[in-house]
Short mmCIF file of C-alpha atoms in Angstrom, two decimals:
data_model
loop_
_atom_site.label_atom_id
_atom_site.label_comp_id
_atom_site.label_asym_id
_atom_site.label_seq_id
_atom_site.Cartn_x
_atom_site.Cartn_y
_atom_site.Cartn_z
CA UNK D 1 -56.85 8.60 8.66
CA UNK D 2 -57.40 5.74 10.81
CA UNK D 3 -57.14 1.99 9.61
CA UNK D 4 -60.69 1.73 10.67
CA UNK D 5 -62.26 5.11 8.72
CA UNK D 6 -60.10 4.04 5.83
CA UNK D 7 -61.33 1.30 5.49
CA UNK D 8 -65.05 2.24 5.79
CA UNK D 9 -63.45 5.07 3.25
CA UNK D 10 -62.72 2.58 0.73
CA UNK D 11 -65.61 0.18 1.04
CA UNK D 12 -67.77 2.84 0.57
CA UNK D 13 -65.74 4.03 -3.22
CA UNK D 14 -66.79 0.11 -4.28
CA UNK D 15 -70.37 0.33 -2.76
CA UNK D 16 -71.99 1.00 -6.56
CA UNK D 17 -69.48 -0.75 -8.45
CA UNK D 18 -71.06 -3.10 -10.65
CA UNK D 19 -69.02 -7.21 -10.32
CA UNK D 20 -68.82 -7.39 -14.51
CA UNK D 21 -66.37 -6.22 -17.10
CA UNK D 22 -67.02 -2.53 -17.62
CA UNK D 23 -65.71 -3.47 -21.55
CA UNK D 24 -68.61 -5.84 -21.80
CA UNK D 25 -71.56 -3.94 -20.24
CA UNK D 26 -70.86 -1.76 -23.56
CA UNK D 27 -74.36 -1.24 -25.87
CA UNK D 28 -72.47 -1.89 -29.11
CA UNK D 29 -72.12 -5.59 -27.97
CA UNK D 30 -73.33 -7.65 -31.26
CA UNK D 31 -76.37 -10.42 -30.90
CA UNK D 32 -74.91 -13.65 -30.06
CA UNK D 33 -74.82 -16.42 -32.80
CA UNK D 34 -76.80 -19.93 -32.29
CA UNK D 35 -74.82 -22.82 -31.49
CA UNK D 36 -73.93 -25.61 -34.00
CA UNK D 37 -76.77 -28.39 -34.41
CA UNK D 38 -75.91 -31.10 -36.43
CA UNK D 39 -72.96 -32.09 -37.96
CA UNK D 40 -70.53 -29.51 -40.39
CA UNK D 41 -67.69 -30.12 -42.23
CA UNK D 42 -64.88 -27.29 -43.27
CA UNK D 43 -61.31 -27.14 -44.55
CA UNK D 44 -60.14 -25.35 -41.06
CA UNK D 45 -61.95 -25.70 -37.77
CA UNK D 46 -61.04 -22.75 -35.45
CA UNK D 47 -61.63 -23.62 -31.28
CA UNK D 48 -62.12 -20.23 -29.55
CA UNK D 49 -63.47 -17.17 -29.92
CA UNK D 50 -61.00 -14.66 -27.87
CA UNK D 51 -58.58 -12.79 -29.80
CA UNK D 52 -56.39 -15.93 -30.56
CA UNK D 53 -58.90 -17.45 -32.31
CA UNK D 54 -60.53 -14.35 -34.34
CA UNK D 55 -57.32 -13.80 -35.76
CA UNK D 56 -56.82 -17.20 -36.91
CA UNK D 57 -60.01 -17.22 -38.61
CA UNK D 58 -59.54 -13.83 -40.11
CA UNK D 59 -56.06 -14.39 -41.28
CA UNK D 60 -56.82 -17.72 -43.16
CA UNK D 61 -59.36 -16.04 -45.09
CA UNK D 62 -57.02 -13.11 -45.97
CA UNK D 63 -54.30 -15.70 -46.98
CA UNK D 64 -57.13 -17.80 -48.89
CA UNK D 65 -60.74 -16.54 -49.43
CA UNK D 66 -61.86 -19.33 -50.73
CA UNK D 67 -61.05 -22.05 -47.52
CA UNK D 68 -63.95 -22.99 -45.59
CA UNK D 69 -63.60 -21.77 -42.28
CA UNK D 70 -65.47 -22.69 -39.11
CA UNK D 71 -65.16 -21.02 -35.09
CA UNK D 72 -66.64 -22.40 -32.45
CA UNK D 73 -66.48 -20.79 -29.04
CA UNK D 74 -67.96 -22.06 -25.68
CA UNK D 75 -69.44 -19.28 -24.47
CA UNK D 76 -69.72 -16.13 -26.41
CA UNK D 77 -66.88 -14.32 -28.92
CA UNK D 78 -64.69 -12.39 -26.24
CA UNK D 79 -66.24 -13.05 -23.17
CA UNK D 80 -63.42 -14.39 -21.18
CA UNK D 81 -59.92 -12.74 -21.22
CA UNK D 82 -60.20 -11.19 -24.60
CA UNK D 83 -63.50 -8.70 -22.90
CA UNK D 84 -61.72 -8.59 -19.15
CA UNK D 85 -58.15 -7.37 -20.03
CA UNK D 86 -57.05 -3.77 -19.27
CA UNK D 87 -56.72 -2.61 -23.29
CA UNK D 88 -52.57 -2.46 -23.36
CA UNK D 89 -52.47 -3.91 -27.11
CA UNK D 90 -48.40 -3.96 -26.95
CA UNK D 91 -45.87 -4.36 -29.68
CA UNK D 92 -43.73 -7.28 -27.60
CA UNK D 93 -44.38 -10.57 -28.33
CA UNK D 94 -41.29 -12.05 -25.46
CA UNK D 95 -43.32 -10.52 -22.33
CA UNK D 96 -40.94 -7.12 -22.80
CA UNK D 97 -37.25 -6.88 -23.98
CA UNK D 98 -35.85 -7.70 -20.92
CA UNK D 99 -37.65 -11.53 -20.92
CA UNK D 100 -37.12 -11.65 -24.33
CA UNK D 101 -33.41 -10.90 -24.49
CA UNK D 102 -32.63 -13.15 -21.62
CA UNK D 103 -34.24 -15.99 -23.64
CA UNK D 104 -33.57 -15.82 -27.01
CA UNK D 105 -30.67 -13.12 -26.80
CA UNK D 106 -29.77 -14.25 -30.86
CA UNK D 107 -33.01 -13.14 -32.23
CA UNK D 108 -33.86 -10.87 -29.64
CA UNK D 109 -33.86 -8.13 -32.79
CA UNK D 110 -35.89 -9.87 -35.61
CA UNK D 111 -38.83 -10.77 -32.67
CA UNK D 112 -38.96 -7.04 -31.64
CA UNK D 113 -39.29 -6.26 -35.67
CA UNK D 114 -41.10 -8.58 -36.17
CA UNK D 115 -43.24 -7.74 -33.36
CA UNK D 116 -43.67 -3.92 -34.22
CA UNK D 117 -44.87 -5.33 -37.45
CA UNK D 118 -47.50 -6.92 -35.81
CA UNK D 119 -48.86 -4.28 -34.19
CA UNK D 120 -48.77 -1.96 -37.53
CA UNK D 121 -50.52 -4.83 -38.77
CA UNK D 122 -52.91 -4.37 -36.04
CA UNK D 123 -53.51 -1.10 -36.58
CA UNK D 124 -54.11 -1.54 -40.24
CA UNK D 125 -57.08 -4.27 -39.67
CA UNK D 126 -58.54 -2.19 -36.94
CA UNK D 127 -58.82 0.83 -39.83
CA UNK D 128 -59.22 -1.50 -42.59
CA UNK D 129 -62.19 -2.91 -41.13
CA UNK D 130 -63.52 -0.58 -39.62
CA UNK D 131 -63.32 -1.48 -36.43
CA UNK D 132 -64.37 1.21 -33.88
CA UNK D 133 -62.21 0.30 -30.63
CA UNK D 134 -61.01 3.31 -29.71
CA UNK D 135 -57.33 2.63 -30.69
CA UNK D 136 -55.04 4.84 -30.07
CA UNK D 137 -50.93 4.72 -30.53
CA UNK D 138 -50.36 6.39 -26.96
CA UNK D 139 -47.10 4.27 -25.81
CA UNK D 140 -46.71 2.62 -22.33
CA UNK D 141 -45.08 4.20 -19.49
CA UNK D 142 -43.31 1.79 -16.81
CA UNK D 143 -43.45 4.10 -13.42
CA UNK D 144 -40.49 3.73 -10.49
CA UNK D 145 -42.42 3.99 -7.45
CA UNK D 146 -39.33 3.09 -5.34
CA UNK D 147 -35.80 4.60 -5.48
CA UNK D 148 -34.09 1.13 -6.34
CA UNK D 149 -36.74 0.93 -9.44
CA UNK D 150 -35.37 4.27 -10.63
CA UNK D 151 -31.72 3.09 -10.79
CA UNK D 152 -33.07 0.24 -12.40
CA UNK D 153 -34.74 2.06 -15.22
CA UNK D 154 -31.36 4.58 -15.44
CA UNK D 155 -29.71 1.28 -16.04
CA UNK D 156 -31.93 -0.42 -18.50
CA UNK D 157 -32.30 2.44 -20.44
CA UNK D 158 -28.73 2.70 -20.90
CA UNK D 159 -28.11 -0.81 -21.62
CA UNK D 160 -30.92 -0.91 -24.19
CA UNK D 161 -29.23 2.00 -26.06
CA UNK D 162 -25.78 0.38 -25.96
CA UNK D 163 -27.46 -2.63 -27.52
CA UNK D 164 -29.15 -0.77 -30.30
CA UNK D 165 -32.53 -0.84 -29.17
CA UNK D 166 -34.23 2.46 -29.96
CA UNK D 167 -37.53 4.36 -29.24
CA UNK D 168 -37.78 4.30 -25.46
CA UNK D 169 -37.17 7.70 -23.48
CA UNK D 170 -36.19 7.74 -19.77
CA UNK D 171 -38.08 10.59 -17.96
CA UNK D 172 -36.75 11.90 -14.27
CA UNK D 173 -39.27 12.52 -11.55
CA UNK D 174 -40.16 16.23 -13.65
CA UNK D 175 -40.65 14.62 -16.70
CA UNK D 176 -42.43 12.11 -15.33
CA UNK D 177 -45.13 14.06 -13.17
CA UNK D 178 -45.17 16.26 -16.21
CA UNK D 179 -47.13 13.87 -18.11
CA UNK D 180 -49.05 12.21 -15.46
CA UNK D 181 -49.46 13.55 -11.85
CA UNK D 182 -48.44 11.37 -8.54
CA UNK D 183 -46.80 11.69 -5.32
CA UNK D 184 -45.86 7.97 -5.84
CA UNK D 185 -43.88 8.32 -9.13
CA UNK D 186 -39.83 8.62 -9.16
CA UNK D 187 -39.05 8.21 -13.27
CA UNK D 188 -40.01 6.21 -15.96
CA UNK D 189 -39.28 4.90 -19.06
CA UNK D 190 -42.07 6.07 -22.33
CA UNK D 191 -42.22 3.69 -25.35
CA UNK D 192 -43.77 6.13 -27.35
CA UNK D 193 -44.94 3.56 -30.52
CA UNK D 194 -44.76 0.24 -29.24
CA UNK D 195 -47.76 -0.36 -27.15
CA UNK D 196 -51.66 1.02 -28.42
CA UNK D 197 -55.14 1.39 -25.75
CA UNK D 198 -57.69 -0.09 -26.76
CA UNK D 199 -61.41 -1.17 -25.74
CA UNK D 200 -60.98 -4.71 -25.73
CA UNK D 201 -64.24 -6.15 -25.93
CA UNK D 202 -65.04 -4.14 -29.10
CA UNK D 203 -61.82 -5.32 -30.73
CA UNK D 204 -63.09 -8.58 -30.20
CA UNK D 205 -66.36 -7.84 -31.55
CA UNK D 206 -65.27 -6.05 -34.47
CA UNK D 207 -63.01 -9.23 -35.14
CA UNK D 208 -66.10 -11.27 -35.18
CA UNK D 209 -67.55 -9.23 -37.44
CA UNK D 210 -65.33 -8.85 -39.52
CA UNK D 211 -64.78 -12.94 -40.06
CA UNK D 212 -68.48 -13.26 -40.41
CA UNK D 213 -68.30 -10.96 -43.37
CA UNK D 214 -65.48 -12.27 -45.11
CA UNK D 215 -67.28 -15.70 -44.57
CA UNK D 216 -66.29 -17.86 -41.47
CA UNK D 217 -69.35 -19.42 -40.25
CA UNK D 218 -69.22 -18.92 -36.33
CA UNK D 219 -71.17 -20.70 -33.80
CA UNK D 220 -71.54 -19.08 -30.24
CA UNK D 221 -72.27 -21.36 -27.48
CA UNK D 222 -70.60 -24.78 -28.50
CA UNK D 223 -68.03 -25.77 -26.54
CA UNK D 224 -65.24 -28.42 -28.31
CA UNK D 225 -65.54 -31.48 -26.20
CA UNK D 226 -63.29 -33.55 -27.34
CA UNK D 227 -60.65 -33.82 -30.24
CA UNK D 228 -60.07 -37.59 -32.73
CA UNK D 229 -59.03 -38.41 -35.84
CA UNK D 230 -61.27 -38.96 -38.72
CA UNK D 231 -60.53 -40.03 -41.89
CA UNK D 232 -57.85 -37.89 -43.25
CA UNK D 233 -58.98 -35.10 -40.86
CA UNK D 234 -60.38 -34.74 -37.60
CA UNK D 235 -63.19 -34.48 -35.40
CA UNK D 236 -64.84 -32.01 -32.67
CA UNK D 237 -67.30 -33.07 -30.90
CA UNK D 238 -69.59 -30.47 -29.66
CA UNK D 239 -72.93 -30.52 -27.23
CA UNK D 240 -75.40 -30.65 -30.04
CA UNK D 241 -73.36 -32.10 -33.29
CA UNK D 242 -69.90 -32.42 -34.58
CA UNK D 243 -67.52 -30.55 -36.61
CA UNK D 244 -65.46 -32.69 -38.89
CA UNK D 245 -62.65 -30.75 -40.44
CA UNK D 246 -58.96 -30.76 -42.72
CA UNK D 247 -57.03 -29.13 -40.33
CA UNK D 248 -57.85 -27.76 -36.75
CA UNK D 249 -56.80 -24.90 -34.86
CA UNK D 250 -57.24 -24.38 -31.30
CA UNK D 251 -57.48 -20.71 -29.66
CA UNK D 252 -58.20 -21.83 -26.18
CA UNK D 253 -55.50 -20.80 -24.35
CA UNK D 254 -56.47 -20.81 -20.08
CA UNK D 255 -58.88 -23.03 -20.84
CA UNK D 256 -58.12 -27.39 -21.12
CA UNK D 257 -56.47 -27.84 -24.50
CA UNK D 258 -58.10 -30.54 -26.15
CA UNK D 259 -54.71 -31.75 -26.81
CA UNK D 260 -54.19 -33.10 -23.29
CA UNK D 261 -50.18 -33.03 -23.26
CA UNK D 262 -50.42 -29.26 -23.46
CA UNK D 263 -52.45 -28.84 -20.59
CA UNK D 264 -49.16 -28.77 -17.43
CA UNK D 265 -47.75 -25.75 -19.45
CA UNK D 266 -50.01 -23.57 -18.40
CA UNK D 267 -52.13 -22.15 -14.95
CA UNK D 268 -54.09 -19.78 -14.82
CA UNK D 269 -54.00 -16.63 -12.85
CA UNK D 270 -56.43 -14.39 -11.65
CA UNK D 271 -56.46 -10.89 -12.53
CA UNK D 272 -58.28 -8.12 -10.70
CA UNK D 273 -59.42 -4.90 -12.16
CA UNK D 274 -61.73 -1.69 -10.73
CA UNK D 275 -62.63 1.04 -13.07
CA UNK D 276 -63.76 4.28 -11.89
CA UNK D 277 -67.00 6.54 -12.46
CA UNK D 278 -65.81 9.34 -15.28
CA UNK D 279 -63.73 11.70 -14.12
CA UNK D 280 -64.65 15.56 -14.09
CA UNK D 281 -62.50 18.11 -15.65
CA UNK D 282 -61.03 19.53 -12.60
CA UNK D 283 -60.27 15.68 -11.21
CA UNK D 284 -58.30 15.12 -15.01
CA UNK D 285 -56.57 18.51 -14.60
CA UNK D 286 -55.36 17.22 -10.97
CA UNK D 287 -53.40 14.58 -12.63
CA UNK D 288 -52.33 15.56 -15.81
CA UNK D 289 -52.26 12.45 -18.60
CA UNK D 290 -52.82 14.83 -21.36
CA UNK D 291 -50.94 11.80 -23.52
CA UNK D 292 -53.34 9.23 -22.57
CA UNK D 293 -50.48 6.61 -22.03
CA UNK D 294 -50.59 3.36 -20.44
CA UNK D 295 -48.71 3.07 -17.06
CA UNK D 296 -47.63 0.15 -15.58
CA UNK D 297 -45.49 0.38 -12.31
CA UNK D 298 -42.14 -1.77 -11.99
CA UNK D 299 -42.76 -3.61 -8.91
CA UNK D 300 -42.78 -7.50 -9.35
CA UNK D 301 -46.37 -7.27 -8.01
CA UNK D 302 -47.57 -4.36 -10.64
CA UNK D 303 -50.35 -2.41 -11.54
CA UNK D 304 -51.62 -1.45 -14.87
CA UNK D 305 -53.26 1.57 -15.22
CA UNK D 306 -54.77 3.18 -18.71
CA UNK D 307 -57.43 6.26 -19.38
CA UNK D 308 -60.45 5.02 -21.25
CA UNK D 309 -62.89 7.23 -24.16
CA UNK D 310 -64.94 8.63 -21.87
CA UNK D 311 -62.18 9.44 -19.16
CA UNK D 312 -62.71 6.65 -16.34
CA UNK D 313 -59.31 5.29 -14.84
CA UNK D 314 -58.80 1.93 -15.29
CA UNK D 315 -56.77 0.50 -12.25
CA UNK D 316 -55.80 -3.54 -12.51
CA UNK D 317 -52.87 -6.18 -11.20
CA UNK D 318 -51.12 -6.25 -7.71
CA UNK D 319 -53.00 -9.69 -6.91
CA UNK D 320 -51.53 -13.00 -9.00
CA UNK D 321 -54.24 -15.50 -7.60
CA UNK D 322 -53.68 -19.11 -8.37
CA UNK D 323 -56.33 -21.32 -7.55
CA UNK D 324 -55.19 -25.32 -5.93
CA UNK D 325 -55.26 -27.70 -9.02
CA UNK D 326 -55.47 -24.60 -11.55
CA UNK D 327 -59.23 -24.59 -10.92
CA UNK D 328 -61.65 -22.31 -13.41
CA UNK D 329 -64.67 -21.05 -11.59
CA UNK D 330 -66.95 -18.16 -12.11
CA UNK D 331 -66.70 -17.58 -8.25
CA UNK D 332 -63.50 -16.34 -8.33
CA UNK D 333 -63.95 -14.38 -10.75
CA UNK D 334 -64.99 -12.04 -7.78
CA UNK D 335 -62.45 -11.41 -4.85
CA UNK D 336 -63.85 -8.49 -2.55
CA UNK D 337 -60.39 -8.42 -0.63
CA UNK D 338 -58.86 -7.89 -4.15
CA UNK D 339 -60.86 -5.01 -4.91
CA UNK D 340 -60.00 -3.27 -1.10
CA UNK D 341 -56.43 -3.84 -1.98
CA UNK D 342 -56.79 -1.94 -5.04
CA UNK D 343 -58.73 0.63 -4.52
CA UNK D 344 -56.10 1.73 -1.19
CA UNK D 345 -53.56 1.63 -3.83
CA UNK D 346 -55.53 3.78 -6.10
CA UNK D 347 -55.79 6.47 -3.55
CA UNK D 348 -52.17 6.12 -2.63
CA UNK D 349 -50.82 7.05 -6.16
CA UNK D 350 -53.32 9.25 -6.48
CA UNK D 351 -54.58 11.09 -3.48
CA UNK D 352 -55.59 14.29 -5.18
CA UNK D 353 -58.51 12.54 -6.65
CA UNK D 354 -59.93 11.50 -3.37
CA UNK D 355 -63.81 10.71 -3.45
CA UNK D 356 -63.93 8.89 -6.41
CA UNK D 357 -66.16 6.16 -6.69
CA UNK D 358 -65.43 2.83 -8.59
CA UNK D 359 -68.51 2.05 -11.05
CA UNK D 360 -66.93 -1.90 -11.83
CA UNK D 361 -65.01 -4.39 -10.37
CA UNK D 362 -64.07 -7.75 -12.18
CA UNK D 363 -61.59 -10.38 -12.61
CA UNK D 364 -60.73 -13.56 -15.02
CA UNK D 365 -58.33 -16.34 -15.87
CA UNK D 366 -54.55 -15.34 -17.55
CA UNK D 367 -53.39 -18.51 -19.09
CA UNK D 368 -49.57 -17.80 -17.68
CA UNK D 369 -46.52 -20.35 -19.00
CA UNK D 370 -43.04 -20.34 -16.99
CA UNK D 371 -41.18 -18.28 -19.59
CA UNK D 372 -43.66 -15.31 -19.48
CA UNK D 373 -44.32 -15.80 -23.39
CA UNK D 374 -46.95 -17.53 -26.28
CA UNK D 375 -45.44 -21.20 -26.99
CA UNK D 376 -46.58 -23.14 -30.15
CA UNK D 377 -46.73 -26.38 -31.69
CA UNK D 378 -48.46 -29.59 -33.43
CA UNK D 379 -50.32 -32.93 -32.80
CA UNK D 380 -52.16 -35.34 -35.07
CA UNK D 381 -49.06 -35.21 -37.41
CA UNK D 382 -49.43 -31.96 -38.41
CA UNK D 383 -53.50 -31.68 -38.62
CA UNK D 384 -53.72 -30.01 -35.41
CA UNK D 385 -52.16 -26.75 -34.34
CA UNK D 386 -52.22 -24.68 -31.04
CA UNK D 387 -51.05 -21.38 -29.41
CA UNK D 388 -51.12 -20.87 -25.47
CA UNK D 389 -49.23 -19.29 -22.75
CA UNK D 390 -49.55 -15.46 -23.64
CA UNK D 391 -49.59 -14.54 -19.95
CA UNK D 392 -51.28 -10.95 -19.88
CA UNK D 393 -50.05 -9.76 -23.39
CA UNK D 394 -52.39 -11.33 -25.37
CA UNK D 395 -54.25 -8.61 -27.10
CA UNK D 396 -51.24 -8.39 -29.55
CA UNK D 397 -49.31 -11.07 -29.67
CA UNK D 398 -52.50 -13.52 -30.56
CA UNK D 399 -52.64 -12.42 -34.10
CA UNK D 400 -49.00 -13.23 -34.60
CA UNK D 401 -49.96 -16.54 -32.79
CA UNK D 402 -52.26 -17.22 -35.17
CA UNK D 403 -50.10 -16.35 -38.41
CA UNK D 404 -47.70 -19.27 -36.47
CA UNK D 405 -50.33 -21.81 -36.28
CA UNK D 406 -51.33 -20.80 -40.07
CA UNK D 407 -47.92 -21.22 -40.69
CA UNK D 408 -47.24 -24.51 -38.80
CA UNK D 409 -50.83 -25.87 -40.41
CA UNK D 410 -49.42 -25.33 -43.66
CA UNK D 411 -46.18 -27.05 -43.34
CA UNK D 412 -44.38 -23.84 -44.57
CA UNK D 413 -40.83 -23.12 -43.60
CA UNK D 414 -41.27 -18.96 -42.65
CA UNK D 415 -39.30 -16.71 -40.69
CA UNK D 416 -41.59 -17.23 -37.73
CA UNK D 417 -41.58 -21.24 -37.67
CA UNK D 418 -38.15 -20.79 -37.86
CA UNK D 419 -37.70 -18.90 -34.68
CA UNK D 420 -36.33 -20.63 -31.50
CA UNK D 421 -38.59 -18.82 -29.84
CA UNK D 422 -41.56 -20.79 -31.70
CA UNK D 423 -39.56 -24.27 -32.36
CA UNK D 424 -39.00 -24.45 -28.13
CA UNK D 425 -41.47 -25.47 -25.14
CA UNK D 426 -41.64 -23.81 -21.59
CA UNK D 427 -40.79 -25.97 -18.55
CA UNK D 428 -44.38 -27.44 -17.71
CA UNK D 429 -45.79 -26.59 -14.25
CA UNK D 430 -45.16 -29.84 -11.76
CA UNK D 431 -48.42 -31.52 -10.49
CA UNK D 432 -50.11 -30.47 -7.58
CA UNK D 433 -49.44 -30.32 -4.35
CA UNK D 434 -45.88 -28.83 -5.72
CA UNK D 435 -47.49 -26.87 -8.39
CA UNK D 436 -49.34 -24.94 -5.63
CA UNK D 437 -46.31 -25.19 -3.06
CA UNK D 438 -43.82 -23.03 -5.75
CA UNK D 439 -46.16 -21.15 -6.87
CA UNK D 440 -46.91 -20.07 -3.16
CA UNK D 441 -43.02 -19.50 -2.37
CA UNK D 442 -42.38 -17.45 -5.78
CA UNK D 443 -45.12 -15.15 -5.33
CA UNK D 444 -43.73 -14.63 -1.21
CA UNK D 445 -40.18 -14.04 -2.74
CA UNK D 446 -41.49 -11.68 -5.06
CA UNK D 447 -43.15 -9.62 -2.62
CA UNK D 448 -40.63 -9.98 -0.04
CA UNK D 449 -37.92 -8.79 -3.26
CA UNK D 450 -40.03 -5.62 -3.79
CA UNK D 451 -39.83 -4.33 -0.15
CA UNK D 452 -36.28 -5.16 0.20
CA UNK D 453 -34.76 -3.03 -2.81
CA UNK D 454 -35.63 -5.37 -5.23
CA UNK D 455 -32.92 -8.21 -4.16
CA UNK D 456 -33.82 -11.44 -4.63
CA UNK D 457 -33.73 -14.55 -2.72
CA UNK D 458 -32.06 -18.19 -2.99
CA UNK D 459 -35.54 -19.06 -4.40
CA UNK D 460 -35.93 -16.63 -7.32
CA UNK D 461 -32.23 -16.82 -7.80
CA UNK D 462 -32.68 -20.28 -8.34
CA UNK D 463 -36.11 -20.04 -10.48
CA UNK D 464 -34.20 -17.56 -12.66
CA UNK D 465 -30.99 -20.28 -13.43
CA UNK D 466 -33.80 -22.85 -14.48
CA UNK D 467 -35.93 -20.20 -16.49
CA UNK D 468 -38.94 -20.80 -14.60
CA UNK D 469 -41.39 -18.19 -13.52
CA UNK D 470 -44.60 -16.94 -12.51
CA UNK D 471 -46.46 -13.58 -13.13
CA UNK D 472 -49.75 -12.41 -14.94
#
């Protein structure tokens, strides 16, 4: 085909799709609360309502029913990342083994345990509660696209066994194709148990209600202004009031921490995703996926792709975009050029399903660290406790953030505040204009690294000695 007819081809596949969250158009979406007039007080004051803040709520009223708990979110309960992701609720809490083991190589064991606990755990509330997110336990397939990808896999695989980690399966190019269908795909490697799909939006709302009926009072539309002391506690303000609480919590994550000295360790990154119309039976048939896994291809500049309940194709990633001064705006939560890029892509890996049209297109904010993975800690000598940097996994690893900040809140000495993993900081992000300058030159290496057989340069070589990164 012609550049030119392609690209008329692929405008026209977007034409009807709509520019929201297809997980938030959803009719089950619950009636959003009032905000907070007045002044409240409470034992715990949670900041956020995404996941990291819904389980924080919910899991100090499981460890205590009777503390007073109070959320607050800015907007409404998962309407930024938690309603925008692609679903991939994954067992990792290190960003995959690979980051992980690099990093903390001595407990590189008890945080894989410790995070395939956490997803059980996961699974149990989402039963328990009765939370109807269409969860299921598929696994997570990463996809070679590129010969030099499927040595890499052969190779990983192997060294994972040597090293006692169990439960992934390597699959050749038959295998592969044998469980999902594409011209594009060389092998992969299937964890079968440690990553779930999920609709994310309705875990979020189920989450909400779920704290609501075990007795957090929430308030939608009240955005934490500012953070003091008070008295043996401290103080929120908020538009209309004030929250004055024990101990305070803050599930904010991408957006400004009100502790200000957290703010350089993250930026965010935009994250594009299209979703198509439902597919028929013949178009399914044409590529398999019987399993329903996630996929997720191996290039440093990924996709993510995942089937949903009523059998659209989610397809998200490629495009890391970070905006000059780590600016949050609803504009970009649109990028047209984005959504072109992505839908070529789509019909790349999987031409048989040509004429498909894309019913949404959306982005939002990733609040991305430099080592990949969640980092914790405390201010206001101990009454204030925080969880940021989950960079893209966030739909698990927030509810063991928020048993850490529980833990931290509480003064306790557990097997998680013991961990290096949560005792240790990131590097922060440098101000701008260098912030935006090696950002810039990482994501050229990176690209640059995936057409030239995955070598990298004196750059990323250099990035990787200092433990400094960038990805979504």
């Amino acid at each position: 085909m012609a550049p030119a007819a392609m690209t008329r081809a692929l405008a026209a596949s977007l034409a009807d799709a709509e520019p929201v969250s297809f997980w938030l158009e959803d009719p089950g979406k619950p009636a959003v609360l009032p905000a907070l007039t007045g002044d409240v007080s409470c034992d715990l004051l949670v900041v956020g309502g995404g996941y990291s803040g819904l389980w924080t709520a919910l899991l100090a009223k499981e460890r205590d029913p009777g503390l007073d708990v109070v959320l607050i979110e800015g907007h409404e309960v998962g309407w930024a990342a938690s309603g925008r992701n692609g679903g991939f609720c994954a067992a990792s809490l290190t960003h995959g083994l690979a980051n992980g083991l690099e990093r903390w190589p001595g407990e590189i064991k008890q945080l894989e345990q410790l995070g395939a606990r956490n997803l059980d755990a996961i699974e149990d509330a989402v039963a328990r509660y009765g939370i109807d997110c269409d969860f299921e336990r598929t696994g997570e397939i990463d996809v070679a696209t590129r010969p030099h990808q499927a040595e890499e896999l052969r190779d990983w695989h192997r060294e994972t066994a040597e090293l006692g980690f169990e439960g992934v399966e390597f699959l050749d190019q038959d295998a592969l194709r044998a469980e999902v269908d594409s011209p594009t795909f060389l092998a992969g490697l299937w964890d079968r148990r440690g990553v779930a799909m999920l609709h994310p939006a309705k875990l979020a709302w189920g989450l909400k209600r779920a704290c609501l009926e075990l007795g957090v009072r929430m308030y939608e539309r009240t955005r934490g202004l500012d953070l003091v002391r008070s008295g043996p506690g401290m103080a929120v303000r908020t538009p209309y009031g004030r929250v004055y609480a024990r101990q305070v919590a803050l599930g904010t994550n991408i957006f400004p921490s009100l502790v200000k000295r957290v703010r350089p360790y993250t930026v965010p990154v935009y994250d594009y995703a299209l979703m198509t119309e439902p597919l028929s039976g013949e178009q399914l048939a044409s590529i398999g996926w019987q399993g329903r896994q996630g996929l997720g291809d191996s290039a440093n500049q990924f996709h993510y792709f995942r089937l949903t309940a009523d059998h659209r194709i989610l397809w998200g990633g490629y495009d890391a975009i970070y905006p000059y001064g780590g600016r949050l705006s609803a504009e970009l939560d649109q990028r047209p050029a984005t959504y072109l890029t992505l839908a070529e892509h789509f019909f790349t890996c999987f031409p048989q399903l040509e004429g498909v049209r894309f019913s949404h297109a959306w982005g939002g904010a990733i609040d991305t660290c430099s080592r990949f993975s969640a980092f914790f800690g405390t201010a206001h000598s101990g009454r204030v406790a925080y969880a940021a940097g989950f960079t893209g996994l966030g739909v698990g690893a927030t509810r063991f953030g928020g048993d850490v900040m529980l833990d931290l809140l509480s003064g306790a000495d557990t097997e998680r505040t013991r961990l290096e993993m949560v005792k240790s900081k990131p590097l922060p992000f440098p101000p701008e204009p260098f912030a935006w300058a090696g950002i810039g030159l990482t994501k050229w290496s990176l690209a640059r690294a995936d057409e030239n057989g995955g070598r990298r340069n004196l750059w990323l070589k250099s990035m990787d000695r200092l433990g400094l990164g960038f990805d979504s």
